[in-house]
Amino acid sequence: MKRRELIKLGLIATASSVLPLTSMTNEADTVLVVGAGISGLAAAKTLKEKGYKVIVLESRDRTGGRMWTDKSLGFPFDMGAAWIHGPDGKNPITAIAKKAGCKTFLTDDDKTEVYDENGKEISDNKLDRYENEYEKLTEKIESKFEDLPLEQDISLDKAVKDLFPKYNNDLLMQYMLSAYSEFDAGGALDKLSAKNWQNDSMFPGEDVLVSSGYEGVIKEMEKGLDIRLNQVVSKIEYDETGVTVSTNKGNFDADYAIITLPLGVLKKNVVSFDPPLPNSKVKAIEKVGMGNINKVALVFEKSFWDNKVQYYGYTSPVLGMYNYFLNTRTFSDVNCLVTFGLGQYGLAMESQTNKQIQDDIMKILKKIFGNSIPNPKKMLITRWNSDKFSYGAYSYNAIGSDKNDYKELGKDLLNRVFFAGEHTSPEYRATVHGAYLSGIREAEKIMDLG
């Protein structure tokens, strides 16, 4: 007999944290939600409001997942998600952030200064010309690959080199391809699908930064929920009658489970499924990419830059290496520059020490602002790919993947085990609202079952 069947018959002992067997006979069904990120909280909240008994199992010692507001620098700094993308229209995060009292700031992409590899500012005319060329480049690639079969897909990097060879060694265009394409899509140029890297949808409106920190949204969402922290899930067993989730603290028995494990965790196969995941889902996990975006926040005693400039760009000779700097003085009184490791460099930097990372960034800043600038007094670095509860930042369409793979990632197992998370959203992948809506979607599937 399966372990789950033995549990239900009471033939083996269960840990004290297990749901009482009597709960299985209650009128309201029991649902386990694995993960207290935004998708898990959305699912749990939706079900709880409809009378379901819901327990959220979270592996970390905090809620939020990749939405994590750190305050060790003396101000709220979002280590992961920081923007509301497309805040207008029906974006649900806008209303939640407003209800939570979050402060937002419209970041202005036009207030950007870009410097070449020697620290010389690039003229606005040249930037405008290149940005027009970048738009034409991406439109031509999209047009060329739109009707080609998926089997003929290649990397965005190869598509650029094949169709626009004049830009192969052009650092300004490489800067745009990294700071725009790699940052937006989440993947490295040599991994992104030329055919599908930007085939998602968006809500209207210019992106806004949650300047008070995304923790406000998480705190609003988690109100009234039964959330168990430090519950590291190792196994999920299921059949036509229900689900058992095993953690480091015991076994939890329920009618249904919603799994919001990040794609990176699914790729590592650190959580087993019994029966095993179907081949179609395993292939989708393999095909969809998980990005390696990282942030570095550097706090200085005083600002040595123009406080009115929103972003500083740098045409790094190394693709993805600290080519974009966000100036927090435009929305706060904190003297902080936030830069990013993008694409393959977002992964490479994780093997470096904090000092090596600081030295590399300061070399760039000294080229732009002069050798006399001081070192930061504080610094904070993310290493999402090394985080055993995420193994990456957010998903992207890798070579040979498409929306069907995202749909597959969101398919349930036997109407008992359901899957949510940004990587299960074909339309809104890699966004907070995509993750949130996926949680609502899966909760509604359970509700539809009666």
Short mmCIF file of C-alpha atoms in Angstrom, two decimals:
data_model
loop_
_atom_site.label_atom_id
_atom_site.label_comp_id
_atom_site.label_asym_id
_atom_site.label_seq_id
_atom_site.Cartn_x
_atom_site.Cartn_y
_atom_site.Cartn_z
CA MET A 1 0.00 0.00 0.00
CA LYS A 2 1.06 3.59 -0.63
CA ARG A 3 2.30 5.67 2.27
CA ARG A 4 -0.71 7.93 1.91
CA GLU A 5 -3.13 5.01 2.19
CA LEU A 6 -1.34 3.78 5.31
CA ILE A 7 -1.65 7.21 6.88
CA LYS A 8 -5.36 7.37 6.20
CA LEU A 9 -5.88 3.95 7.75
CA GLY A 10 -3.86 5.00 10.78
CA LEU A 11 -1.37 2.17 10.30
CA ILE A 12 1.69 4.39 10.65
CA ALA A 13 2.39 7.21 13.09
CA THR A 14 2.40 10.81 11.94
CA ALA A 15 4.22 13.83 13.27
CA SER A 16 2.49 16.21 15.64
CA SER A 17 2.27 18.81 12.86
CA VAL A 18 0.09 16.59 10.70
CA LEU A 19 -3.46 17.73 10.11
CA PRO A 20 -5.87 15.70 12.26
CA LEU A 21 -7.48 12.87 10.33
CA THR A 22 -10.84 14.20 11.44
CA SER A 23 -10.25 17.23 9.23
CA MET A 24 -10.64 14.96 6.23
CA THR A 25 -14.27 14.44 7.17
CA ASN A 26 -15.09 18.11 7.69
CA GLU A 27 -17.49 19.74 5.28
CA ALA A 28 -14.76 22.14 4.15
CA ASP A 29 -11.92 20.59 2.17
CA THR A 30 -8.35 20.99 3.33
CA VAL A 31 -5.73 22.53 1.05
CA LEU A 32 -1.97 22.65 1.55
CA VAL A 33 -0.17 25.50 -0.17
CA VAL A 34 3.55 24.92 -0.62
CA GLY A 35 5.31 28.29 -0.63
CA ALA A 36 4.45 31.67 0.92
CA GLY A 37 5.43 33.78 -2.06
CA ILE A 38 2.83 35.99 -3.72
CA SER A 39 1.30 33.12 -5.72
CA GLY A 40 0.93 30.91 -2.66
CA LEU A 41 -0.52 33.72 -0.56
CA ALA A 42 -2.97 34.63 -3.32
CA ALA A 43 -4.16 31.04 -3.57
CA ALA A 44 -4.41 30.61 0.19
CA LYS A 45 -6.29 33.87 0.71
CA THR A 46 -8.76 33.08 -2.07
CA LEU A 47 -9.53 29.63 -0.69
CA LYS A 48 -9.72 30.73 2.94
CA GLU A 49 -12.27 33.40 2.04
CA LYS A 50 -14.41 30.64 0.52
CA GLY A 51 -14.33 28.54 3.69
CA TYR A 52 -11.56 26.09 2.90
CA LYS A 53 -9.14 25.00 5.59
CA VAL A 54 -5.76 26.17 4.31
CA ILE A 55 -2.24 25.71 5.65
CA VAL A 56 0.72 27.37 3.95
CA LEU A 57 4.05 25.54 4.24
CA GLU A 58 7.05 27.81 3.74
CA SER A 59 10.65 26.59 3.66
CA ARG A 60 12.19 29.94 4.61
CA ASP A 61 12.06 31.69 7.95
CA ARG A 62 10.07 34.49 6.32
CA THR A 63 7.24 34.96 3.87
CA GLY A 64 7.48 36.57 0.43
CA GLY A 65 9.82 34.25 -1.46
CA ARG A 66 11.54 36.32 -4.13
CA MET A 67 9.70 39.38 -2.83
CA TRP A 68 12.04 40.29 0.00
CA THR A 69 12.45 43.74 1.48
CA ASP A 70 15.73 44.05 3.37
CA LYS A 71 16.25 46.93 5.81
CA SER A 72 19.82 46.27 6.91
CA LEU A 73 21.07 49.25 4.90
CA GLY A 74 18.84 51.61 6.87
CA PHE A 75 16.09 51.85 4.25
CA PRO A 76 13.74 49.39 2.50
CA PHE A 77 15.64 47.66 -0.30
CA ASP A 78 13.90 45.00 -2.36
CA MET A 79 16.31 42.17 -3.00
CA GLY A 80 14.02 40.66 -5.62
CA ALA A 81 10.88 42.12 -7.19
CA ALA A 82 10.81 45.92 -6.92
CA TRP A 83 8.57 47.28 -9.69
CA ILE A 84 4.88 47.05 -10.52
CA HIS A 85 4.98 46.43 -14.25
CA GLY A 86 2.07 48.02 -16.07
CA PRO A 87 0.32 49.44 -12.97
CA ASP A 88 -2.76 50.72 -14.79
CA GLY A 89 -5.91 48.95 -15.93
CA LYS A 90 -6.61 45.61 -14.29
CA ASN A 91 -3.22 44.95 -12.71
CA PRO A 92 -4.28 43.52 -9.32
CA ILE A 93 -1.04 44.45 -7.56
CA THR A 94 -1.80 48.16 -7.86
CA ALA A 95 -4.93 47.86 -5.73
CA ILE A 96 -3.21 45.66 -3.13
CA ALA A 97 -0.26 48.04 -2.86
CA LYS A 98 -2.66 50.96 -2.42
CA LYS A 99 -4.62 49.12 0.26
CA ALA A 100 -1.36 48.27 2.04
CA GLY A 101 -0.32 51.93 2.01
CA CYS A 102 2.73 51.32 -0.17
CA LYS A 103 4.51 54.28 -1.69
CA THR A 104 5.34 54.08 -5.39
CA PHE A 105 7.55 56.11 -7.69
CA LEU A 106 7.40 56.43 -11.47
CA THR A 107 10.94 55.72 -12.63
CA ASP A 108 11.77 57.84 -15.67
CA ASP A 109 13.79 55.97 -18.31
CA ASP A 110 14.37 59.23 -20.17
CA LYS A 111 16.48 60.57 -17.30
CA THR A 112 19.41 58.35 -18.23
CA GLU A 113 23.05 59.13 -18.89
CA VAL A 114 25.20 56.50 -20.61
CA TYR A 115 28.99 56.39 -20.56
CA ASP A 116 31.38 54.48 -22.79
CA GLU A 117 34.04 52.06 -21.57
CA ASN A 118 36.47 54.95 -21.00
CA GLY A 119 34.02 56.96 -18.91
CA LYS A 120 33.06 59.47 -21.62
CA GLU A 121 29.41 60.45 -21.77
CA ILE A 122 27.60 59.39 -24.93
CA SER A 123 25.57 62.16 -26.56
CA ASP A 124 21.78 62.16 -26.51
CA ASN A 125 21.72 62.18 -30.30
CA LYS A 126 23.77 59.02 -30.49
CA LEU A 127 21.68 57.35 -27.82
CA ASP A 128 18.47 58.23 -29.65
CA ARG A 129 19.87 56.87 -32.90
CA TYR A 130 20.95 53.62 -31.29
CA GLU A 131 17.67 53.17 -29.46
CA ASN A 132 15.85 53.51 -32.77
CA GLU A 133 18.21 50.92 -34.24
CA TYR A 134 17.59 48.65 -31.26
CA GLU A 135 13.84 48.86 -31.86
CA LYS A 136 14.29 48.06 -35.55
CA LEU A 137 16.61 45.18 -34.66
CA THR A 138 14.16 43.54 -32.26
CA GLU A 139 11.23 44.10 -34.63
CA LYS A 140 13.09 42.51 -37.53
CA ILE A 141 14.03 39.48 -35.43
CA GLU A 142 10.45 39.12 -34.24
CA SER A 143 9.16 39.35 -37.81
CA LYS A 144 11.67 36.84 -39.15
CA PHE A 145 11.03 34.18 -36.52
CA GLU A 146 7.31 34.71 -35.95
CA ASP A 147 6.18 32.19 -38.57
CA LEU A 148 9.14 29.82 -38.37
CA PRO A 149 8.56 26.47 -36.65
CA LEU A 150 9.84 26.15 -33.10
CA GLU A 151 12.42 23.59 -34.29
CA GLN A 152 14.21 26.40 -36.15
CA ASP A 153 14.49 28.62 -33.10
CA ILE A 154 17.94 29.98 -32.23
CA SER A 155 19.32 32.24 -29.52
CA LEU A 156 18.69 35.96 -29.58
CA ASP A 157 22.45 36.42 -29.58
CA LYS A 158 22.89 34.35 -32.75
CA ALA A 159 19.96 36.09 -34.42
CA VAL A 160 21.56 39.49 -33.80
CA LYS A 161 24.92 38.32 -35.07
CA ASP A 162 23.41 36.74 -38.17
CA LEU A 163 21.09 39.60 -39.10
CA PHE A 164 23.09 42.56 -37.80
CA PRO A 165 26.78 41.62 -37.96
CA LYS A 166 27.81 45.28 -37.82
CA TYR A 167 26.85 45.30 -34.13
CA ASN A 168 28.87 42.25 -33.13
CA ASN A 169 31.61 44.33 -31.53
CA ASP A 170 29.58 47.46 -30.88
CA LEU A 171 29.60 48.02 -27.12
CA LEU A 172 26.74 50.52 -27.14
CA MET A 173 24.40 48.10 -28.88
CA GLN A 174 25.64 45.29 -26.63
CA TYR A 175 24.81 47.53 -23.68
CA MET A 176 21.24 47.95 -24.91
CA LEU A 177 20.84 44.27 -25.65
CA SER A 178 21.91 43.51 -22.09
CA ALA A 179 20.38 46.38 -20.10
CA TYR A 180 17.12 46.13 -22.02
CA SER A 181 16.70 42.56 -23.34
CA GLU A 182 18.56 40.51 -20.72
CA PHE A 183 17.18 42.58 -17.85
CA ASP A 184 13.60 42.59 -19.11
CA ALA A 185 13.40 38.95 -20.22
CA GLY A 186 15.60 37.54 -17.45
CA GLY A 187 17.84 35.29 -19.55
CA ALA A 188 21.26 35.58 -21.14
CA LEU A 189 21.42 36.60 -24.81
CA ASP A 190 22.85 33.23 -25.79
CA LYS A 191 19.99 31.43 -23.99
CA LEU A 192 16.98 33.57 -24.90
CA SER A 193 14.65 32.33 -27.63
CA ALA A 194 14.86 34.54 -30.72
CA LYS A 195 11.33 33.47 -31.56
CA ASN A 196 9.61 33.82 -28.19
CA TRP A 197 11.73 35.91 -25.84
CA GLN A 198 9.13 38.70 -25.76
CA ASN A 199 5.89 36.89 -26.58
CA ASP A 200 4.25 37.72 -23.25
CA SER A 201 1.58 40.35 -22.52
CA MET A 202 1.48 43.40 -20.30
CA PHE A 203 -0.90 45.70 -18.54
CA PRO A 204 -0.92 49.38 -19.59
CA GLY A 205 0.98 52.12 -17.85
CA GLU A 206 4.58 53.04 -17.08
CA ASP A 207 6.31 50.86 -14.50
CA VAL A 208 6.47 52.13 -10.94
CA LEU A 209 8.95 51.26 -8.22
CA VAL A 210 7.53 50.29 -4.83
CA SER A 211 9.74 52.75 -2.99
CA SER A 212 8.49 51.78 0.48
CA GLY A 213 9.27 48.13 -0.21
CA TYR A 214 7.20 45.24 -1.52
CA GLU A 215 6.91 43.86 2.02
CA GLY A 216 3.76 45.94 2.38
CA VAL A 217 2.03 43.84 -0.27
CA ILE A 218 3.18 40.60 1.37
CA LYS A 219 2.01 41.71 4.82
CA GLU A 220 -1.36 42.63 3.40
CA MET A 221 -1.71 39.27 1.66
CA GLU A 222 -0.68 37.12 4.62
CA LYS A 223 -3.21 38.56 7.07
CA GLY A 224 -5.29 35.86 8.74
CA LEU A 225 -3.51 32.95 7.06
CA ASP A 226 -2.11 29.88 8.82
CA ILE A 227 1.52 30.00 7.68
CA ARG A 228 4.09 27.49 8.94
CA LEU A 229 7.66 28.70 8.45
CA ASN A 230 10.85 26.62 8.22
CA GLN A 231 8.94 23.75 6.64
CA VAL A 232 11.35 22.37 4.04
CA VAL A 233 9.34 20.17 1.68
CA SER A 234 11.05 17.00 0.47
CA LYS A 235 8.26 14.86 -0.97
CA ILE A 236 4.75 15.18 -2.38
CA GLU A 237 2.63 12.03 -2.59
CA TYR A 238 -0.75 12.02 -4.26
CA ASP A 239 -3.50 9.82 -5.63
CA GLU A 240 -7.19 10.17 -6.51
CA THR A 241 -8.13 10.57 -2.84
CA GLY A 242 -5.74 13.27 -1.64
CA VAL A 243 -2.22 14.50 -1.01
CA THR A 244 0.55 14.03 1.56
CA VAL A 245 3.32 16.63 1.79
CA SER A 246 6.45 15.62 3.72
CA THR A 247 8.64 18.27 5.32
CA ASN A 248 11.57 18.31 7.71
CA LYS A 249 9.05 18.72 10.53
CA GLY A 250 6.52 16.08 9.65
CA ASN A 251 3.85 14.96 7.19
CA PHE A 252 0.78 16.95 6.22
CA ASP A 253 -2.32 15.25 4.88
CA ALA A 254 -4.95 17.09 2.83
CA ASP A 255 -7.51 16.89 0.06
CA TYR A 256 -5.57 19.13 -2.32
CA ALA A 257 -2.20 20.84 -2.62
CA ILE A 258 -1.06 23.89 -4.56
CA ILE A 259 2.66 23.80 -5.31
CA THR A 260 4.36 27.16 -5.85
CA LEU A 261 7.96 25.97 -5.83
CA PRO A 262 10.06 28.24 -8.08
CA LEU A 263 11.11 26.85 -11.44
CA GLY A 264 14.73 26.77 -10.27
CA VAL A 265 13.79 24.42 -7.43
CA LEU A 266 11.84 22.18 -9.79
CA LYS A 267 14.86 22.06 -12.09
CA LYS A 268 17.08 20.89 -9.23
CA ASN A 269 14.67 18.04 -8.52
CA VAL A 270 15.15 18.46 -4.77
CA VAL A 271 11.46 17.74 -4.12
CA SER A 272 10.27 14.30 -5.20
CA PHE A 273 6.80 13.45 -6.46
CA ASP A 274 5.11 10.08 -6.01
CA PRO A 275 3.94 9.13 -8.58
CA PRO A 276 6.71 10.93 -10.53
CA LEU A 277 5.85 13.99 -12.61
CA PRO A 278 4.62 13.14 -16.11
CA ASN A 279 7.21 13.37 -18.88
CA SER A 280 5.42 16.33 -20.45
CA LYS A 281 5.89 18.38 -17.28
CA VAL A 282 9.48 17.21 -16.82
CA LYS A 283 10.30 18.33 -20.37
CA ALA A 284 8.67 21.71 -19.79
CA ILE A 285 10.73 22.17 -16.61
CA GLU A 286 13.85 21.44 -18.64
CA LYS A 287 12.93 23.69 -21.58
CA VAL A 288 11.88 26.89 -19.81
CA GLY A 289 14.85 28.93 -18.61
CA MET A 290 15.51 30.35 -15.14
CA GLY A 291 17.28 33.71 -15.11
CA ASN A 292 20.27 34.78 -13.03
CA ILE A 293 19.61 38.48 -12.39
CA ASN A 294 21.37 39.84 -9.30
CA LYS A 295 21.48 43.21 -7.56
CA VAL A 296 24.17 45.12 -5.73
CA ALA A 297 23.24 48.11 -3.57
CA LEU A 298 26.04 50.47 -2.61
CA VAL A 299 25.40 53.15 0.03
CA PHE A 300 27.76 56.14 0.22
CA GLU A 301 28.27 58.85 2.81
CA LYS A 302 27.49 61.49 0.20
CA SER A 303 26.31 61.42 -3.39
CA PHE A 304 28.99 62.23 -5.97
CA TRP A 305 26.55 62.02 -8.86
CA ASP A 306 23.69 64.14 -10.19
CA ASN A 307 20.73 63.41 -7.93
CA LYS A 308 18.26 64.17 -10.73
CA VAL A 309 19.54 61.47 -13.09
CA GLN A 310 17.42 58.32 -12.75
CA TYR A 311 19.81 55.82 -14.35
CA TYR A 312 23.47 55.70 -15.27
CA GLY A 313 24.50 53.34 -18.05
CA TYR A 314 27.94 51.95 -18.84
CA THR A 315 28.97 50.16 -22.03
CA SER A 316 30.80 47.37 -20.25
CA PRO A 317 33.21 45.30 -22.39
CA VAL A 318 31.91 42.31 -20.41
CA LEU A 319 28.29 41.61 -21.35
CA GLY A 320 25.92 42.04 -18.42
CA MET A 321 28.57 43.31 -16.03
CA TYR A 322 27.21 46.23 -13.98
CA ASN A 323 26.08 48.20 -17.01
CA TYR A 324 23.08 49.84 -15.36
CA PHE A 325 22.84 51.91 -12.16
CA LEU A 326 19.63 53.02 -10.46
CA ASN A 327 19.96 56.25 -8.45
CA THR A 328 17.83 56.04 -5.31
CA ARG A 329 18.22 59.78 -4.64
CA THR A 330 15.50 60.42 -7.20
CA PHE A 331 12.92 58.95 -4.81
CA SER A 332 14.61 59.01 -1.37
CA ASP A 333 17.26 60.79 0.67
CA VAL A 334 19.51 57.72 0.65
CA ASN A 335 22.82 58.03 -1.20
CA CYS A 336 22.63 54.68 -2.91
CA LEU A 337 23.40 53.32 -6.36
CA VAL A 338 21.90 49.96 -7.30
CA THR A 339 23.53 48.01 -10.10
CA PHE A 340 22.86 44.63 -11.67
CA GLY A 341 24.59 41.48 -12.82
CA LEU A 342 22.68 40.37 -15.90
CA GLY A 343 22.62 37.27 -18.08
CA GLN A 344 25.64 35.02 -17.78
CA TYR A 345 27.42 37.59 -15.64
CA GLY A 346 24.60 37.46 -13.11
CA LEU A 347 25.64 33.86 -12.56
CA ALA A 348 29.40 34.41 -12.76
CA MET A 349 29.45 37.10 -10.07
CA GLU A 350 28.05 34.68 -7.49
CA SER A 351 31.39 32.90 -7.28
CA GLN A 352 33.16 36.14 -6.32
CA THR A 353 33.72 37.57 -2.87
CA ASN A 354 32.00 40.74 -1.76
CA LYS A 355 35.30 42.58 -2.02
CA GLN A 356 35.87 41.44 -5.59
CA ILE A 357 32.40 42.59 -6.54
CA GLN A 358 32.88 45.95 -4.84
CA ASP A 359 36.27 46.46 -6.52
CA ASP A 360 34.84 45.67 -9.97
CA ILE A 361 31.97 48.11 -9.49
CA MET A 362 34.17 50.86 -8.11
CA LYS A 363 36.47 50.61 -11.14
CA ILE A 364 33.47 51.39 -13.32
CA LEU A 365 32.22 54.22 -11.12
CA LYS A 366 35.69 55.77 -11.01
CA LYS A 367 35.80 55.81 -14.80
CA ILE A 368 32.52 57.71 -14.83
CA PHE A 369 32.90 59.98 -11.78
CA GLY A 370 36.67 60.18 -11.22
CA ASN A 371 39.26 58.41 -9.09
CA SER A 372 38.64 60.54 -6.00
CA ILE A 373 35.22 59.08 -5.21
CA PRO A 374 34.98 57.18 -1.90
CA ASN A 375 34.22 53.54 -1.34
CA PRO A 376 30.72 52.68 -0.14
CA LYS A 377 30.08 52.54 3.59
CA LYS A 378 27.56 49.72 3.16
CA MET A 379 26.85 47.16 0.48
CA LEU A 380 24.26 44.46 -0.11
CA ILE A 381 24.51 41.71 -2.74
CA THR A 382 21.97 39.16 -3.92
CA ARG A 383 22.92 35.67 -5.02
CA TRP A 384 19.63 34.22 -6.22
CA ASN A 385 21.14 31.36 -8.17
CA SER A 386 22.84 30.09 -5.01
CA ASP A 387 19.67 30.41 -2.95
CA LYS A 388 18.52 26.82 -2.36
CA PHE A 389 14.89 27.94 -2.14
CA SER A 390 14.84 29.69 -5.51
CA TYR A 391 17.90 28.75 -7.62
CA GLY A 392 17.45 31.77 -9.85
CA ALA A 393 15.56 35.03 -10.30
CA TYR A 394 12.66 34.52 -12.72
CA SER A 395 11.74 32.45 -15.75
CA TYR A 396 12.23 33.19 -19.44
CA ASN A 397 11.58 31.59 -22.81
CA ALA A 398 14.79 29.74 -23.58
CA ILE A 399 15.68 28.46 -27.06
CA GLY A 400 12.98 26.07 -28.22
CA SER A 401 10.43 26.92 -25.53
CA ASP A 402 7.08 28.68 -25.91
CA LYS A 403 3.81 29.42 -24.13
CA ASN A 404 2.78 25.78 -24.31
CA ASP A 405 5.59 24.93 -21.91
CA TYR A 406 4.31 27.51 -19.42
CA LYS A 407 0.83 26.04 -19.78
CA GLU A 408 2.24 22.58 -19.13
CA LEU A 409 3.97 23.82 -15.98
CA GLY A 410 0.56 24.94 -14.72
CA LYS A 411 -1.30 21.67 -15.36
CA ASP A 412 -2.59 19.77 -12.34
CA LEU A 413 -2.06 16.13 -11.37
CA LEU A 414 -5.20 14.02 -10.92
CA ASN A 415 -7.21 17.08 -9.87
CA ARG A 416 -5.31 16.89 -6.57
CA VAL A 417 -1.94 18.60 -7.03
CA PHE A 418 -1.99 22.05 -8.62
CA PHE A 419 0.86 24.33 -9.71
CA ALA A 420 1.18 28.11 -9.47
CA GLY A 421 3.97 30.68 -9.75
CA GLU A 422 5.22 33.15 -12.33
CA HIS A 423 6.65 30.27 -14.37
CA THR A 424 3.13 28.90 -14.86
CA SER A 425 1.81 32.13 -16.39
CA PRO A 426 2.02 32.08 -20.22
CA GLU A 427 0.94 35.71 -20.50
CA TYR A 428 2.56 37.38 -17.49
CA ARG A 429 5.66 35.35 -16.71
CA ALA A 430 8.45 36.84 -14.60
CA THR A 431 6.12 39.35 -12.92
CA VAL A 432 4.52 39.75 -9.52
CA HIS A 433 1.08 40.09 -11.06
CA GLY A 434 1.66 36.95 -13.14
CA ALA A 435 2.51 34.99 -10.00
CA TYR A 436 -0.45 36.47 -8.12
CA LEU A 437 -2.94 35.69 -10.87
CA SER A 438 -1.63 32.13 -11.17
CA GLY A 439 -2.42 31.56 -7.50
CA ILE A 440 -5.97 32.83 -8.00
CA ARG A 441 -6.28 30.61 -11.09
CA GLU A 442 -5.34 27.42 -9.22
CA ALA A 443 -7.54 28.26 -6.24
CA GLU A 444 -10.48 28.65 -8.59
CA LYS A 445 -9.74 25.25 -10.16
CA ILE A 446 -10.12 23.64 -6.73
CA MET A 447 -13.27 25.63 -6.05
CA ASP A 448 -14.74 24.47 -9.38
CA LEU A 449 -14.30 20.87 -8.29
CA GLY A 450 -16.96 21.46 -5.70
#
